[in-house]
Backbone atoms as SQL, in Angstrom:
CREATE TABLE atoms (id INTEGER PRIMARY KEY, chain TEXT, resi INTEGER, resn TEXT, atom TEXT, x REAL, y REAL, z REAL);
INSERT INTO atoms VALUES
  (1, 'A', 1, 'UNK', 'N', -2.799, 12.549, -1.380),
  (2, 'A', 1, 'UNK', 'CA', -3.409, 11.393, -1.983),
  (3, 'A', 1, 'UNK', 'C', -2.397, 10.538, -2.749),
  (4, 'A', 2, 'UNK', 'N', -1.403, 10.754, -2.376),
  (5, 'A', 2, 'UNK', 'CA', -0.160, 9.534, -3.207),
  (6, 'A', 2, 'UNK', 'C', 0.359, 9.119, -1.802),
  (7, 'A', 3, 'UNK', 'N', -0.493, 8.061, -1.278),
  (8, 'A', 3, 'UNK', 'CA', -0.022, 7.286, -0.395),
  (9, 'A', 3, 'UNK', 'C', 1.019, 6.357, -0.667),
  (10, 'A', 4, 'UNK', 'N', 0.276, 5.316, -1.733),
  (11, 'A', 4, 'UNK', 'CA', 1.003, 4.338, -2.277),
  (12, 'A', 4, 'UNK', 'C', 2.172, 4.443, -3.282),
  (13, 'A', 5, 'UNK', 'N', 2.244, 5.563, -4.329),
  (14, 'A', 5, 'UNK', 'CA', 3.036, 5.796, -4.672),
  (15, 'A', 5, 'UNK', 'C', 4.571, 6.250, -4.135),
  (16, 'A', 6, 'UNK', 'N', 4.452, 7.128, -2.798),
  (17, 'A', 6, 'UNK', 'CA', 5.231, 7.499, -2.341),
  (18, 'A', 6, 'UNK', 'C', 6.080, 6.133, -1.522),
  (19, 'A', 7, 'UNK', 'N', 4.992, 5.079, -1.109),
  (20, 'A', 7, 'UNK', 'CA', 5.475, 3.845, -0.518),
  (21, 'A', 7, 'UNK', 'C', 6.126, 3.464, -1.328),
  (22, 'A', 8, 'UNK', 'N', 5.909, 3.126, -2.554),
  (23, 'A', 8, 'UNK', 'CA', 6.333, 2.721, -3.285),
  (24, 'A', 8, 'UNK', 'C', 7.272, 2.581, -3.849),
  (25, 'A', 9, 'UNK', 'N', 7.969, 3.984, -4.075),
  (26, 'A', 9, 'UNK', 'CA', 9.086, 4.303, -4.000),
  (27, 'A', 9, 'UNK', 'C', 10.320, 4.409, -3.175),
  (28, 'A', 10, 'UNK', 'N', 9.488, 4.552, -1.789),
  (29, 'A', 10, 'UNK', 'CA', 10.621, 4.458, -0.465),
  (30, 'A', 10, 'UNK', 'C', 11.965, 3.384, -0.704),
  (31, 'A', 11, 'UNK', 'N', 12.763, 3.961, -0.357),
  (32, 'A', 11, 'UNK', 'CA', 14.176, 3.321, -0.182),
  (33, 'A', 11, 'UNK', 'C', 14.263, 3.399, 0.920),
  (34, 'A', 12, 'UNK', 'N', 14.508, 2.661, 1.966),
  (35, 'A', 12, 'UNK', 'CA', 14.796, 3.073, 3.860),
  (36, 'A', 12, 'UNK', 'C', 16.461, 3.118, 3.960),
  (37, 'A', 13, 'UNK', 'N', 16.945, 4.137, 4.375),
  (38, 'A', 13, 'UNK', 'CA', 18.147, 4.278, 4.755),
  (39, 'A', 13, 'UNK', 'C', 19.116, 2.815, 5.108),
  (40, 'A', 14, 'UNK', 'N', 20.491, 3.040, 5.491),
  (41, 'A', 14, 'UNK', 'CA', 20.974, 1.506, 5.584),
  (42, 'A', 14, 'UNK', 'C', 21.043, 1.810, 7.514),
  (43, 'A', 15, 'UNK', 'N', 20.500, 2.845, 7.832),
  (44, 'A', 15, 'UNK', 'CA', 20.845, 2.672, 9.320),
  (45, 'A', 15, 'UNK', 'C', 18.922, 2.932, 9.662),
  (46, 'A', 16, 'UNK', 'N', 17.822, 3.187, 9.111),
  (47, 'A', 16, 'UNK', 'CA', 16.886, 2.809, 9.659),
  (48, 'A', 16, 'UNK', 'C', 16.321, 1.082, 9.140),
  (49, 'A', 17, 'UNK', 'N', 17.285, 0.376, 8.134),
  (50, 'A', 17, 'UNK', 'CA', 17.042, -0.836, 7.910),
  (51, 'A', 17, 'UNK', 'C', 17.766, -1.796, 9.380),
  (52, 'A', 18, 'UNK', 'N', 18.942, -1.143, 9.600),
  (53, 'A', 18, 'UNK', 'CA', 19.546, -1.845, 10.711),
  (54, 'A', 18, 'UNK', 'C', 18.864, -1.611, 11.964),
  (55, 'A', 19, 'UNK', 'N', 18.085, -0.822, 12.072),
  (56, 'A', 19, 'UNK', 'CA', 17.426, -0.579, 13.091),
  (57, 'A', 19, 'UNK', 'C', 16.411, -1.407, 13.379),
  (58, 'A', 20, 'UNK', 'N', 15.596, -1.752, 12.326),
  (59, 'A', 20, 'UNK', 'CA', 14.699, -2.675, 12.097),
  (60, 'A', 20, 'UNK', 'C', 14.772, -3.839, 12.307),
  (61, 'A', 21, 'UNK', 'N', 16.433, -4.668, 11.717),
  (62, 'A', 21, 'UNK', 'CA', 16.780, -5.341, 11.891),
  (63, 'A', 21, 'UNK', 'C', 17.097, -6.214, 13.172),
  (64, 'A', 22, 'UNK', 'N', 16.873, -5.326, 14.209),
  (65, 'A', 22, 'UNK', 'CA', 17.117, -6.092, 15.008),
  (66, 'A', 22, 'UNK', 'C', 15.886, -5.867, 16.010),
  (67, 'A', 23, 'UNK', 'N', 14.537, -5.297, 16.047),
  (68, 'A', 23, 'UNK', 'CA', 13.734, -5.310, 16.269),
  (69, 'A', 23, 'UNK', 'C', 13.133, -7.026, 15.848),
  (70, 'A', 24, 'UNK', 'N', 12.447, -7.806, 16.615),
  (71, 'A', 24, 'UNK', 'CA', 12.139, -9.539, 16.434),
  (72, 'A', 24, 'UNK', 'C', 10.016, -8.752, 15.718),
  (73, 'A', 25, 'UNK', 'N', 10.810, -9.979, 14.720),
  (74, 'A', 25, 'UNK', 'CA', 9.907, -9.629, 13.018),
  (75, 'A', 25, 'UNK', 'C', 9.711, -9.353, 12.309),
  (76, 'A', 26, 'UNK', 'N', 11.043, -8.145, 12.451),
  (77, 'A', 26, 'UNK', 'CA', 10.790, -7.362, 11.106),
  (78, 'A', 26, 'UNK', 'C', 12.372, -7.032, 10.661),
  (79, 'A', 27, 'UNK', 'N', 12.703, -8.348, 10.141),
  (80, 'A', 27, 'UNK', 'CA', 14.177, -8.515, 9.834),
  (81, 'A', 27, 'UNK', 'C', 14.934, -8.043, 8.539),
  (82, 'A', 28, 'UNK', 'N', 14.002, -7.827, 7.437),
  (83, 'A', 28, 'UNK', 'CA', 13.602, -7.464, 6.420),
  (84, 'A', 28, 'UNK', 'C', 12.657, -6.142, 6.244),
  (85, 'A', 29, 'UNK', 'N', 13.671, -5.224, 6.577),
  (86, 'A', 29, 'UNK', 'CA', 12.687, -3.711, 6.813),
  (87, 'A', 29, 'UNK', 'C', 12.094, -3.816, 4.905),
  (88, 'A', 30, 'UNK', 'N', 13.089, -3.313, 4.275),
  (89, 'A', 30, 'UNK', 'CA', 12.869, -3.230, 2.759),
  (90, 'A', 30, 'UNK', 'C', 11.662, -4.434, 2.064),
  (91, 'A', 31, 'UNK', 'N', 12.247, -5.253, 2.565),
  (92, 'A', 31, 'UNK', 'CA', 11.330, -7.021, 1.883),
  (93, 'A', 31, 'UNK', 'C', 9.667, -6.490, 2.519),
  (94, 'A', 32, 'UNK', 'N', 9.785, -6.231, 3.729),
  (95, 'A', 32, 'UNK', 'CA', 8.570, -6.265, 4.328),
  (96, 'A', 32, 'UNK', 'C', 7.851, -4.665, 3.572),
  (97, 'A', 33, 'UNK', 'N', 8.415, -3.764, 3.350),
  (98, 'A', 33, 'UNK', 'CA', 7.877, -2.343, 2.855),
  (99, 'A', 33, 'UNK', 'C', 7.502, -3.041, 1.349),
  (100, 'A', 34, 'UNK', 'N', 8.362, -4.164, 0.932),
  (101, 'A', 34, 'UNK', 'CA', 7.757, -4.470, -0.572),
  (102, 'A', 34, 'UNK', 'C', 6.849, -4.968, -0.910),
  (103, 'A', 35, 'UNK', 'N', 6.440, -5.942, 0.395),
  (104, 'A', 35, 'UNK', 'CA', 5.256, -6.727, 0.537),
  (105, 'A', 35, 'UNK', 'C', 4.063, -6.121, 0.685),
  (106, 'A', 36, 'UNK', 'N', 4.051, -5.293, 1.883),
  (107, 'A', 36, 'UNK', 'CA', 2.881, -4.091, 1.873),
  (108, 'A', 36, 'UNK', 'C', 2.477, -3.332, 0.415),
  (109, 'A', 37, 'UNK', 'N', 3.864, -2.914, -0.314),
  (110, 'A', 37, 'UNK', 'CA', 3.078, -2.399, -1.554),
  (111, 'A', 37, 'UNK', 'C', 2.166, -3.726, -1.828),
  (112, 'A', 38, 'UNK', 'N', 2.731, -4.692, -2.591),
  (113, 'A', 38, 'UNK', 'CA', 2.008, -5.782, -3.253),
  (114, 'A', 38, 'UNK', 'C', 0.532, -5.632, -2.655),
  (115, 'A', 39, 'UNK', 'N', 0.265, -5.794, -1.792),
  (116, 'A', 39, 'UNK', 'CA', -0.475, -6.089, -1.091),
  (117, 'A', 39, 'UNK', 'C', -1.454, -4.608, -1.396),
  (118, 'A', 40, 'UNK', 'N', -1.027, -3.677, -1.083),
  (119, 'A', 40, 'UNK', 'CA', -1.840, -2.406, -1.309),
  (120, 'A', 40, 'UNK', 'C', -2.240, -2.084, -2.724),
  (121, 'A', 41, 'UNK', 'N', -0.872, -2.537, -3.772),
  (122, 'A', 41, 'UNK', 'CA', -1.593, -2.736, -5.238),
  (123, 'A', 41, 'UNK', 'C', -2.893, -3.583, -5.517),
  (124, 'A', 42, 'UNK', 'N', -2.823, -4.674, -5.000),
  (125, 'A', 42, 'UNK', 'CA', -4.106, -6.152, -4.904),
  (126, 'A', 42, 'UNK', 'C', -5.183, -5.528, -4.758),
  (127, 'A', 43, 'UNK', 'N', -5.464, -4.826, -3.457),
  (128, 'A', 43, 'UNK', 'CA', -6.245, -4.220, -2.876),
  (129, 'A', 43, 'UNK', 'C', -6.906, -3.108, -4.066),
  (130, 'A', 44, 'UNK', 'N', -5.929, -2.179, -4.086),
  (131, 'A', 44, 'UNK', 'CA', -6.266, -1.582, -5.451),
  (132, 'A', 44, 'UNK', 'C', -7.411, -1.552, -6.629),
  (133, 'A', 45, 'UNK', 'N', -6.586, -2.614, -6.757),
  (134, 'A', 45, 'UNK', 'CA', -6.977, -3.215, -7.983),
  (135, 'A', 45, 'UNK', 'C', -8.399, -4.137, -7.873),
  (136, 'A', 46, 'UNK', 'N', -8.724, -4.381, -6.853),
  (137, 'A', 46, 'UNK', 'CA', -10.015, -5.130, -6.446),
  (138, 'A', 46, 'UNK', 'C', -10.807, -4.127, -6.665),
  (139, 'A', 47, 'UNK', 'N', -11.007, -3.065, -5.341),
  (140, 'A', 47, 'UNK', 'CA', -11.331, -1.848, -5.261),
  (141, 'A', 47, 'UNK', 'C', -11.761, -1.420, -6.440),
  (142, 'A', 48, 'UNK', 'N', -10.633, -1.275, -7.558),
  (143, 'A', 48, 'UNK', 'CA', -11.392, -0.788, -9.016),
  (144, 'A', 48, 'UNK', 'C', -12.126, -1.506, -9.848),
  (145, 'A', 49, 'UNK', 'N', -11.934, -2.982, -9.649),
  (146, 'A', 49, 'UNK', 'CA', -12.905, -3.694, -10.351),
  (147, 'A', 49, 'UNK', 'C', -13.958, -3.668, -9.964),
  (148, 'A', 50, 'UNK', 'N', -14.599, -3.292, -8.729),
  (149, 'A', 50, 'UNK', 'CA', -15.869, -3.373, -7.651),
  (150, 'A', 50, 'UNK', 'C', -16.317, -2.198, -8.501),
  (151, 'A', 51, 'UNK', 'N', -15.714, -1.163, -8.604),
  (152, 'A', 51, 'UNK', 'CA', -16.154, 0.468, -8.376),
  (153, 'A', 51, 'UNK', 'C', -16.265, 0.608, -10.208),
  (154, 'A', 52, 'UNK', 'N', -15.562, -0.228, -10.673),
  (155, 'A', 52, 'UNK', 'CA', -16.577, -0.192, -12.528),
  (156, 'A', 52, 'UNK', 'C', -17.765, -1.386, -12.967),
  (157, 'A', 53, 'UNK', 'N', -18.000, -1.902, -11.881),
  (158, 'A', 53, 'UNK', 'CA', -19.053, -3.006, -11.599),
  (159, 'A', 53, 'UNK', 'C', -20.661, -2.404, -11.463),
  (160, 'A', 54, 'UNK', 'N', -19.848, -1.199, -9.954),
  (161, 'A', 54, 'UNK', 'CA', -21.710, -0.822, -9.532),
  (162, 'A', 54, 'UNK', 'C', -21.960, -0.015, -10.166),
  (163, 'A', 55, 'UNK', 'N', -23.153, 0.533, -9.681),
  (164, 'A', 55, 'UNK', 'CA', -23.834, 2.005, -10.640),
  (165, 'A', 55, 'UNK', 'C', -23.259, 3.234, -9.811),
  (166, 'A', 56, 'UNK', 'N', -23.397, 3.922, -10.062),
  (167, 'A', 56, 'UNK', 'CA', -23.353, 5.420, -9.228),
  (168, 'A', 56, 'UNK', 'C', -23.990, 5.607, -7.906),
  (169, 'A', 57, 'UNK', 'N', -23.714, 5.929, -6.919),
  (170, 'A', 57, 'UNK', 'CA', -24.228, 6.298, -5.236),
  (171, 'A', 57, 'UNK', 'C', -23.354, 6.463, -4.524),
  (172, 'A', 58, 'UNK', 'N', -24.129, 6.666, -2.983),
  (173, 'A', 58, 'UNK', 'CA', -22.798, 6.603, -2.210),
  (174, 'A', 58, 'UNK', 'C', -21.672, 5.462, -2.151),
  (175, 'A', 59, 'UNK', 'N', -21.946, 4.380, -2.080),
  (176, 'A', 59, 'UNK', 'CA', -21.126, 3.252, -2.597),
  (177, 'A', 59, 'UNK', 'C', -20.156, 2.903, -2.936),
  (178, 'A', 60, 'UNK', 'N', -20.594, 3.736, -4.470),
  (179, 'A', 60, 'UNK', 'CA', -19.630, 4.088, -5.551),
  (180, 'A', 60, 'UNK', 'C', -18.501, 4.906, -5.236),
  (181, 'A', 61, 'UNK', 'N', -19.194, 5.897, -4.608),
  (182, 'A', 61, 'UNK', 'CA', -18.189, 7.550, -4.083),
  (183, 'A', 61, 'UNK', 'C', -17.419, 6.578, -2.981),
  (184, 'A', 62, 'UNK', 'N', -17.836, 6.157, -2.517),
  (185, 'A', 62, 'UNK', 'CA', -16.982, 5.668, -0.818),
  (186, 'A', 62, 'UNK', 'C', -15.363, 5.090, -1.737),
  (187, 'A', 63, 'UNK', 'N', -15.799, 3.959, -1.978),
  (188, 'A', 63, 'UNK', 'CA', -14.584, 2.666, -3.049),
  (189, 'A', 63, 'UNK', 'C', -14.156, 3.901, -3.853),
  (190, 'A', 64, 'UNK', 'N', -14.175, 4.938, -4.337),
  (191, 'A', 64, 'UNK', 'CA', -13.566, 5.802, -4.856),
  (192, 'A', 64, 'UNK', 'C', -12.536, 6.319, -4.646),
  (193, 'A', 65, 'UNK', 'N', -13.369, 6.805, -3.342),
  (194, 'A', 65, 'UNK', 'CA', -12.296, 7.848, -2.456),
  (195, 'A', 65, 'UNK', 'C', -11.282, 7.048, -1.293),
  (196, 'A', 66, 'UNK', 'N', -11.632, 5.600, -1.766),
  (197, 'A', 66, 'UNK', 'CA', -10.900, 4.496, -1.071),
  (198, 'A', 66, 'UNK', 'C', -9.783, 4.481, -2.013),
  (199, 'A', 67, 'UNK', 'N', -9.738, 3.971, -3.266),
  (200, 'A', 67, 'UNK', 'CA', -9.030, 4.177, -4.236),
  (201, 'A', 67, 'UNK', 'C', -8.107, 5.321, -4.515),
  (202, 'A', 68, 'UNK', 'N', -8.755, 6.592, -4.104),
  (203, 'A', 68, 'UNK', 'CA', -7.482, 7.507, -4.225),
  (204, 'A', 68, 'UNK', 'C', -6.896, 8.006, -2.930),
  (205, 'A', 69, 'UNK', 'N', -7.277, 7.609, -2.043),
  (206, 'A', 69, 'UNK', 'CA', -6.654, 7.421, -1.119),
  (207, 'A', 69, 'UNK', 'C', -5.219, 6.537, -1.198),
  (208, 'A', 70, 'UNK', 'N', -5.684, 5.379, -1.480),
  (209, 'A', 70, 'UNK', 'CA', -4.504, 4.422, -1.679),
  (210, 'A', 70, 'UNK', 'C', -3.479, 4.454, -2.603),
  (211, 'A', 71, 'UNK', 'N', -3.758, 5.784, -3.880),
  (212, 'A', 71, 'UNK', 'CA', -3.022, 5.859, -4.905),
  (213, 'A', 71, 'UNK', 'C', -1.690, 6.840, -4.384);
């Protein structure tokens, strides 16, 4: 359950960045792994504002276990 954290932290080697590099789109292995966090924090963080909003149910449990999933 430390998805995001572990992303988070990733450093990509300088020979799986070059690898990347020359794959067309993804020129920016690192830039692009930084963006995905952002993006997975946002998400996050929505997620928890929803999930101290509703009441208790399945609902609730689902956006939960969405949430620590993503942590």
């Amino acid at each position: 359950m430390t998805t995001f954290s572990t992303l988070a932290a990733m450093q990509l080697l300088p020979a799986e960045q070059s690898t990347i590099q020359v794959a067309v789109g993804y020129e920016d292995a690192q830039g692009t792994l930084s963006a995905i966090n952002n993006e997975v924090a946002a998400v996050t963080a929505k997620l928890t504002r929803i999930s101290g909003l509703i009441p208790a149910g399945t609902n609730k449990t689902a956006i939960d276990a969405a949430i620590s999933a993503l942590a």
